[in-house]
């Protein structure tokens, strides 16, 4: 069975940036999706 990847630590500023990207309509769709996925993991 494969190992789970460790979840990296994240500062409050990084979390805020990810939240802004996840709700953005002006950046690329793939970055928005990636930000949403990372937010779910944190």
mmCIF file of N, CA and C in Angstrom:
data_model
loop_
_atom_site.group_PDB
_atom_site.id
_atom_site.type_symbol
_atom_site.label_atom_id
_atom_site.label_comp_id
_atom_site.label_asym_id
_atom_site.label_seq_id
_atom_site.Cartn_x
_atom_site.Cartn_y
_atom_site.Cartn_z
ATOM 1 N N UNK A 1 0.851 -1.167 0.000
ATOM 2 C CA UNK A 1 0.000 0.000 0.000
ATOM 3 C C UNK A 1 0.907 1.243 0.000
ATOM 4 N N UNK A 2 0.610 2.236 -0.859
ATOM 5 C CA UNK A 2 1.465 3.426 -0.923
ATOM 6 C C UNK A 2 1.342 4.295 0.321
ATOM 7 N N UNK A 3 2.425 4.994 0.608
ATOM 8 C CA UNK A 3 2.418 5.906 1.748
ATOM 9 C C UNK A 3 1.650 7.166 1.398
ATOM 10 N N UNK A 4 1.100 7.799 2.414
ATOM 11 C CA UNK A 4 0.428 9.082 2.222
ATOM 12 C C UNK A 4 1.474 10.186 2.241
ATOM 13 N N UNK A 5 1.308 11.162 1.380
ATOM 14 C CA UNK A 5 2.224 12.298 1.347
ATOM 15 C C UNK A 5 1.976 13.173 2.568
ATOM 16 N N UNK A 6 3.033 13.682 3.177
ATOM 17 C CA UNK A 6 2.847 14.563 4.331
ATOM 18 C C UNK A 6 2.217 15.886 3.899
ATOM 19 N N UNK A 7 1.373 16.427 4.749
ATOM 20 C CA UNK A 7 0.734 17.709 4.470
ATOM 21 C C UNK A 7 1.680 18.807 4.939
ATOM 22 N N UNK A 8 2.098 19.686 4.023
ATOM 23 C CA UNK A 8 3.043 20.733 4.420
ATOM 24 C C UNK A 8 2.398 21.773 5.328
ATOM 25 N N UNK A 9 3.222 22.393 6.157
ATOM 26 C CA UNK A 9 2.734 23.474 7.019
ATOM 27 C C UNK A 9 2.496 24.713 6.169
ATOM 28 N N UNK A 10 1.573 25.521 6.609
ATOM 29 C CA UNK A 10 1.169 26.676 5.820
ATOM 30 C C UNK A 10 0.897 27.848 6.757
ATOM 31 N N UNK A 11 1.402 29.022 6.384
ATOM 32 C CA UNK A 11 1.171 30.205 7.217
ATOM 33 C C UNK A 11 -0.239 30.743 6.981
ATOM 34 N N UNK A 12 -0.665 31.617 7.854
ATOM 35 C CA UNK A 12 -2.004 32.213 7.727
ATOM 36 C C UNK A 12 -2.102 33.059 6.455
ATOM 37 N N UNK A 13 -1.009 33.718 6.100
ATOM 38 C CA UNK A 13 -0.988 34.524 4.873
ATOM 39 C C UNK A 13 -1.173 33.628 3.645
ATOM 40 N N UNK A 14 -0.509 32.461 3.646
ATOM 41 C CA UNK A 14 -0.656 31.519 2.534
ATOM 42 C C UNK A 14 -2.092 31.003 2.436
ATOM 43 N N UNK A 15 -2.692 30.715 3.579
ATOM 44 C CA UNK A 15 -4.085 30.250 3.578
ATOM 45 C C UNK A 15 -5.026 31.311 3.028
ATOM 46 N N UNK A 16 -4.756 32.564 3.372
ATOM 47 C CA UNK A 16 -5.583 33.661 2.879
ATOM 48 C C UNK A 16 -5.435 33.802 1.359
ATOM 49 N N UNK A 17 -4.211 33.675 0.872
ATOM 50 C CA UNK A 17 -3.974 33.751 -0.571
ATOM 51 C C UNK A 17 -4.687 32.616 -1.291
ATOM 52 N N UNK A 18 -4.614 31.416 -0.745
ATOM 53 C CA UNK A 18 -5.303 30.275 -1.354
ATOM 54 C C UNK A 18 -6.810 30.491 -1.383
ATOM 55 N N UNK A 19 -7.356 31.046 -0.321
ATOM 56 C CA UNK A 19 -8.795 31.314 -0.279
ATOM 57 C C UNK A 19 -9.182 32.346 -1.331
ATOM 58 N N UNK A 20 -8.351 33.363 -1.504
ATOM 59 C CA UNK A 20 -8.625 34.372 -2.531
ATOM 60 C C UNK A 20 -8.573 33.754 -3.921
ATOM 61 N N UNK A 21 -7.577 32.904 -4.165
ATOM 62 C CA UNK A 21 -7.455 32.253 -5.469
ATOM 63 C C UNK A 21 -8.625 31.311 -5.712
ATOM 64 N N UNK A 22 -9.057 30.600 -4.682
ATOM 65 C CA UNK A 22 -10.151 29.640 -4.843
ATOM 66 C C UNK A 22 -11.456 30.334 -5.221
ATOM 67 N N UNK A 23 -11.613 31.595 -4.841
ATOM 68 C CA UNK A 23 -12.836 32.335 -5.150
ATOM 69 C C UNK A 23 -12.663 33.313 -6.304
ATOM 70 N N UNK A 24 -11.496 33.289 -6.943
ATOM 71 C CA UNK A 24 -11.200 34.255 -7.997
ATOM 72 C C UNK A 24 -11.858 33.860 -9.317
ATOM 73 N N UNK A 25 -12.222 34.859 -10.082
ATOM 74 C CA UNK A 25 -12.750 34.639 -11.422
ATOM 75 C C UNK A 25 -11.836 35.232 -12.486
ATOM 76 N N UNK A 26 -10.696 35.785 -12.058
ATOM 77 C CA UNK A 26 -9.805 36.444 -13.008
ATOM 78 C C UNK A 26 -8.504 35.674 -13.264
ATOM 79 N N UNK A 27 -8.236 34.609 -12.488
ATOM 80 C CA UNK A 27 -7.035 33.822 -12.744
ATOM 81 C C UNK A 27 -7.426 32.534 -13.454
ATOM 82 N N UNK A 28 -6.418 31.795 -13.905
ATOM 83 C CA UNK A 28 -6.668 30.578 -14.667
ATOM 84 C C UNK A 28 -7.496 29.569 -13.872
ATOM 85 N N UNK A 29 -8.341 28.867 -14.587
ATOM 86 C CA UNK A 29 -9.237 27.883 -13.980
ATOM 87 C C UNK A 29 -8.454 26.800 -13.245
ATOM 88 N N UNK A 30 -7.345 26.356 -13.838
ATOM 89 C CA UNK A 30 -6.578 25.271 -13.203
ATOM 90 C C UNK A 30 -5.976 25.712 -11.874
ATOM 91 N N UNK A 31 -5.576 26.990 -11.759
ATOM 92 C CA UNK A 31 -5.058 27.491 -10.484
ATOM 93 C C UNK A 31 -6.161 27.594 -9.441
ATOM 94 N N UNK A 32 -7.356 27.961 -9.881
ATOM 95 C CA UNK A 32 -8.500 28.022 -8.970
ATOM 96 C C UNK A 32 -8.800 26.624 -8.435
ATOM 97 N N UNK A 33 -8.824 25.640 -9.320
ATOM 98 C CA UNK A 33 -9.093 24.259 -8.900
ATOM 99 C C UNK A 33 -8.016 23.754 -7.951
ATOM 100 N N UNK A 34 -6.767 24.047 -8.255
ATOM 101 C CA UNK A 34 -5.667 23.604 -7.399
ATOM 102 C C UNK A 34 -5.760 24.238 -6.017
ATOM 103 N N UNK A 35 -6.101 25.518 -5.974
ATOM 104 C CA UNK A 35 -6.250 26.211 -4.689
ATOM 105 C C UNK A 35 -7.380 25.594 -3.869
ATOM 106 N N UNK A 36 -8.475 25.212 -4.524
ATOM 107 C CA UNK A 36 -9.591 24.571 -3.818
ATOM 108 C C UNK A 36 -9.168 23.234 -3.227
ATOM 109 N N UNK A 37 -8.411 22.463 -3.991
ATOM 110 C CA UNK A 37 -7.955 21.151 -3.518
ATOM 111 C C UNK A 37 -7.025 21.317 -2.318
ATOM 112 N N UNK A 38 -6.093 22.240 -2.408
ATOM 113 C CA UNK A 38 -5.152 22.462 -1.304
ATOM 114 C C UNK A 38 -5.887 22.947 -0.067
ATOM 115 N N UNK A 39 -6.881 23.816 -0.248
ATOM 116 C CA UNK A 39 -7.672 24.295 0.893
ATOM 117 C C UNK A 39 -8.389 23.150 1.587
ATOM 118 N N UNK A 40 -8.869 22.180 0.829
ATOM 119 C CA UNK A 40 -9.553 21.034 1.435
ATOM 120 C C UNK A 40 -8.591 20.189 2.263
ATOM 121 N N UNK A 41 -7.327 20.128 1.848
ATOM 122 C CA UNK A 41 -6.343 19.312 2.559
ATOM 123 C C UNK A 41 -5.838 19.974 3.835
ATOM 124 N N UNK A 42 -5.890 21.298 3.879
ATOM 125 C CA UNK A 42 -5.337 22.005 5.047
ATOM 126 C C UNK A 42 -6.327 22.123 6.133
#
